[in-house]
Backbone as a ProteinNet text record, in pm:
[ID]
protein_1_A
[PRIMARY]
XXXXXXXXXXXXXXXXXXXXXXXXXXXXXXXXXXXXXXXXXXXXXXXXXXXXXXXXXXXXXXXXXXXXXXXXXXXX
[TERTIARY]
-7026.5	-6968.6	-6821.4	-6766.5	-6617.7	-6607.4	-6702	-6698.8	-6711	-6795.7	-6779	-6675.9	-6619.2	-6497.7	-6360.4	-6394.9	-6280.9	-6284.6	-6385.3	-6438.5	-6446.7	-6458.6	-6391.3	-6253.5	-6185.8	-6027.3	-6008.3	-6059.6	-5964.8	-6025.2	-6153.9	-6199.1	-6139.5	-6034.4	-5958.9	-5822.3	-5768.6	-5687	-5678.3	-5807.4	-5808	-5904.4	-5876.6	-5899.5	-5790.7	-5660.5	-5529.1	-5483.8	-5578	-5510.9	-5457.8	-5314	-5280.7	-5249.6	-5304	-5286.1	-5252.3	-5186	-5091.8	-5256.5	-5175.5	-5220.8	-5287.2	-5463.7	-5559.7	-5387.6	-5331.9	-5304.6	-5129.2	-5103.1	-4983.4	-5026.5	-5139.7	-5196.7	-5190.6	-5224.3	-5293.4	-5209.5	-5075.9	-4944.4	-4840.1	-4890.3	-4820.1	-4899.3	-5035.9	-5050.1	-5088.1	-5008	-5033.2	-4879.7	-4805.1	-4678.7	-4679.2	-4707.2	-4719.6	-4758.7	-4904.8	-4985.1	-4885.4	-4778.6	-4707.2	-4625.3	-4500.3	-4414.2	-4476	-4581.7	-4650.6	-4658.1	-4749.8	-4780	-4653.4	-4557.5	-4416.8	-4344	-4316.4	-4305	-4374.4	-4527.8	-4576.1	-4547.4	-4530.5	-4485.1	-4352.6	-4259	-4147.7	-4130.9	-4217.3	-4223.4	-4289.7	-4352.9	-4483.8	-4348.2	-4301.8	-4135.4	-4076.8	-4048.8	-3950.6	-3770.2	-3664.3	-3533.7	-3540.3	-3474.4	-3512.7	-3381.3	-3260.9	-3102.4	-3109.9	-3048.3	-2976.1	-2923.8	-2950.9	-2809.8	-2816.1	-2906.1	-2943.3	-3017.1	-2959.8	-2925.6	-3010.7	-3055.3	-3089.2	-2985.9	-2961.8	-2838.9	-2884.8	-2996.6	-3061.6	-3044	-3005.5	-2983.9	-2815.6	-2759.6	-2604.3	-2520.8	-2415.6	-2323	-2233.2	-2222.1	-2111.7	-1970.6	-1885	-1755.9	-1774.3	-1669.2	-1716.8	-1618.4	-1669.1	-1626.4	-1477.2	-1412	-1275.4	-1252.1	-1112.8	-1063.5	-1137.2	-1173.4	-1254.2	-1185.1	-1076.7	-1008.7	-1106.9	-1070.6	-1161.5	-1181.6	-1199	-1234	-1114.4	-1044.6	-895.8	-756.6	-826.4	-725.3	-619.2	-522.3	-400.1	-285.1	-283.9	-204.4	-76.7	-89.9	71.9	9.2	73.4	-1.3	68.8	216.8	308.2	345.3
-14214	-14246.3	-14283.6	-14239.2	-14245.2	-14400	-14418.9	-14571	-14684.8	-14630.4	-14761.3	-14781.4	-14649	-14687	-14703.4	-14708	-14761.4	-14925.6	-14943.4	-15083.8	-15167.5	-15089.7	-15151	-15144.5	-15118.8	-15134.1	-15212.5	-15207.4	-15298	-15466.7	-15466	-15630.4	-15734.8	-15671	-15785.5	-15813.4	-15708.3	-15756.5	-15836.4	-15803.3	-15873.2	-16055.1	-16111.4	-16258.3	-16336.5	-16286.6	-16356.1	-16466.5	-16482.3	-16621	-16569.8	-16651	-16602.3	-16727.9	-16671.1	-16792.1	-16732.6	-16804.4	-16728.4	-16676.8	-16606.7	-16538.7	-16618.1	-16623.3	-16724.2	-16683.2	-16659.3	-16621.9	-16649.9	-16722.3	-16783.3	-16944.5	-16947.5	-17092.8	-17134	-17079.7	-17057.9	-17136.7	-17001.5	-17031.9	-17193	-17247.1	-17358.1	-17452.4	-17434.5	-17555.9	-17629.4	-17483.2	-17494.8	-17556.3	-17518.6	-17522.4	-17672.1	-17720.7	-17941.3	-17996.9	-17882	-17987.4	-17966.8	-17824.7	-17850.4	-17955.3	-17955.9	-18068.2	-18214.2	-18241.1	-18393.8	-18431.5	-18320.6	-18381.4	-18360.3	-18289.2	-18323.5	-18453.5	-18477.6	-18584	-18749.9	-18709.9	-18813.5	-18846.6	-18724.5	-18746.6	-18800.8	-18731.4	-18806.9	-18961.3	-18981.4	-19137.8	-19200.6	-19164.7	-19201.8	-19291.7	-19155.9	-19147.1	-19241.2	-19236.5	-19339.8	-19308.7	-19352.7	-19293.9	-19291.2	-19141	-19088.3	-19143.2	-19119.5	-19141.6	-19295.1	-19249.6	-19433.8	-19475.8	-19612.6	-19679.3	-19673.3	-19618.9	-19578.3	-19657.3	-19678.8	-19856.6	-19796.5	-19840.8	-19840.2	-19851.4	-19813.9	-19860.1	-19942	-20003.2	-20099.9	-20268	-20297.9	-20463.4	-20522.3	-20566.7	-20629.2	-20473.3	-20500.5	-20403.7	-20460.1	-20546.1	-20576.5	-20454.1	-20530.2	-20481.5	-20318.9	-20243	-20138.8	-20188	-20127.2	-20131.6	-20113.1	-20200.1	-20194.6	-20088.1	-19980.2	-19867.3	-19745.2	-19736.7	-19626.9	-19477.6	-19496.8	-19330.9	-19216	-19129.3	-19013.6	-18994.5	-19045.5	-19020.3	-18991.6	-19079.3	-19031	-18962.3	-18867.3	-18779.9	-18851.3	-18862.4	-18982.6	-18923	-18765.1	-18662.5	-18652.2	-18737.4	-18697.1	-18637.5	-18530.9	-18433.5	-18380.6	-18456.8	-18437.4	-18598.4
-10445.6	-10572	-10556	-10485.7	-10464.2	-10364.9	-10307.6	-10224.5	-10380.3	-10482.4	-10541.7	-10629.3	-10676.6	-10715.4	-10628.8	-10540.6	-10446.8	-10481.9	-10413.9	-10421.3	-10528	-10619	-10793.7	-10796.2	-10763.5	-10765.1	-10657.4	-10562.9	-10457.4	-10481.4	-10532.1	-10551.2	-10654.3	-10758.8	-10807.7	-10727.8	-10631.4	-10578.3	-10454.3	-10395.3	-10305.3	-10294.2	-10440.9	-10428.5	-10406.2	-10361.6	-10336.8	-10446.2	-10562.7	-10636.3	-10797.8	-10799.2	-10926.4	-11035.1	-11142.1	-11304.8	-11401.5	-11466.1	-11578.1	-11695.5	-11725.8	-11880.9	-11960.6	-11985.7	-12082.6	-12234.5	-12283.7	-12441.7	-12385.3	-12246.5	-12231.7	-12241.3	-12178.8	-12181.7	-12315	-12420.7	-12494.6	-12593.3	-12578.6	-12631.2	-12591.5	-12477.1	-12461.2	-12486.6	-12519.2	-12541.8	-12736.4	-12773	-12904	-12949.1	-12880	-12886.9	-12851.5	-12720.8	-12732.1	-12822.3	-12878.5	-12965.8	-13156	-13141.7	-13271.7	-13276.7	-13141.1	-13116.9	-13137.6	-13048.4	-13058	-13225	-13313.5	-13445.2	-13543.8	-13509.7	-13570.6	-13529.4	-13399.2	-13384.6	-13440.6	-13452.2	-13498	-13596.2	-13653.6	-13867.3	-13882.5	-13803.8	-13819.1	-13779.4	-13708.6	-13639.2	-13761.1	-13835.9	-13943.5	-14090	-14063.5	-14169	-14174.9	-14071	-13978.6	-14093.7	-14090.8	-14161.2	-14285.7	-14315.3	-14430.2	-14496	-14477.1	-14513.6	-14550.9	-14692.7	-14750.1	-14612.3	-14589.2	-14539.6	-14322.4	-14385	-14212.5	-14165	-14045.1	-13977.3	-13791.9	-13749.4	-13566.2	-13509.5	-13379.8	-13333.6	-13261.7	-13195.7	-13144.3	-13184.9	-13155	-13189.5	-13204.1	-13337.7	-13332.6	-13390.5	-13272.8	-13315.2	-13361.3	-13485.8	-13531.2	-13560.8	-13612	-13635.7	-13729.8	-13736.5	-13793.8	-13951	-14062.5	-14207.7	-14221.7	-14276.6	-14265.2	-14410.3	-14413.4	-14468.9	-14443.3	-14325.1	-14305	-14293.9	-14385.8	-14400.7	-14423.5	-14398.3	-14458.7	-14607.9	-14667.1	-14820.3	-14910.4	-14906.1	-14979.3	-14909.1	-14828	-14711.3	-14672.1	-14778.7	-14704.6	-14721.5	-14621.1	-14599.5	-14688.3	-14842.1	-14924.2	-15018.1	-15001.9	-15084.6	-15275.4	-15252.2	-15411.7	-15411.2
[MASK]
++++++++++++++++++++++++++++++++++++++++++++++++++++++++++++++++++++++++++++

């Protein structure tokens, strides 16, 4: 009796091969498949913001008075 429980303890260690955790797997691949379908939606979206331009193509000149919103440090 004591041979087979030897032999039950020593037979998972001795297959030398190691793989992560079925419920780590599990966890990453739920985690690609959240990123991928967020990504898709936002691609679906495409820019949400007035006025929002690609930066891809002509970079023309930038908007002339581009102060900060009034900020024209005289303050009396």
């Amino acid at each position: 009796m004591t041979e087979e429980q030897q032999s039950a303890v020593q037979a998972p260690a001795s297959t030398g091969r190691w793989g992560p955790p079925p419920a780590l797997t599990g966890f990453v691949v739920l985690l690609l498949a959240m990123f991928s379908l967020a990504y898709g939606v936002g691609a679906a979206a495409g820019p949400v913001a007035p006025g929002m331009r690609s930066t891809v193509g002509d970079a023309g000149p930038a908007e002339p008075g581009g102060n900060m919103g009034g900020m024209n440090g005289g303050g009396r």
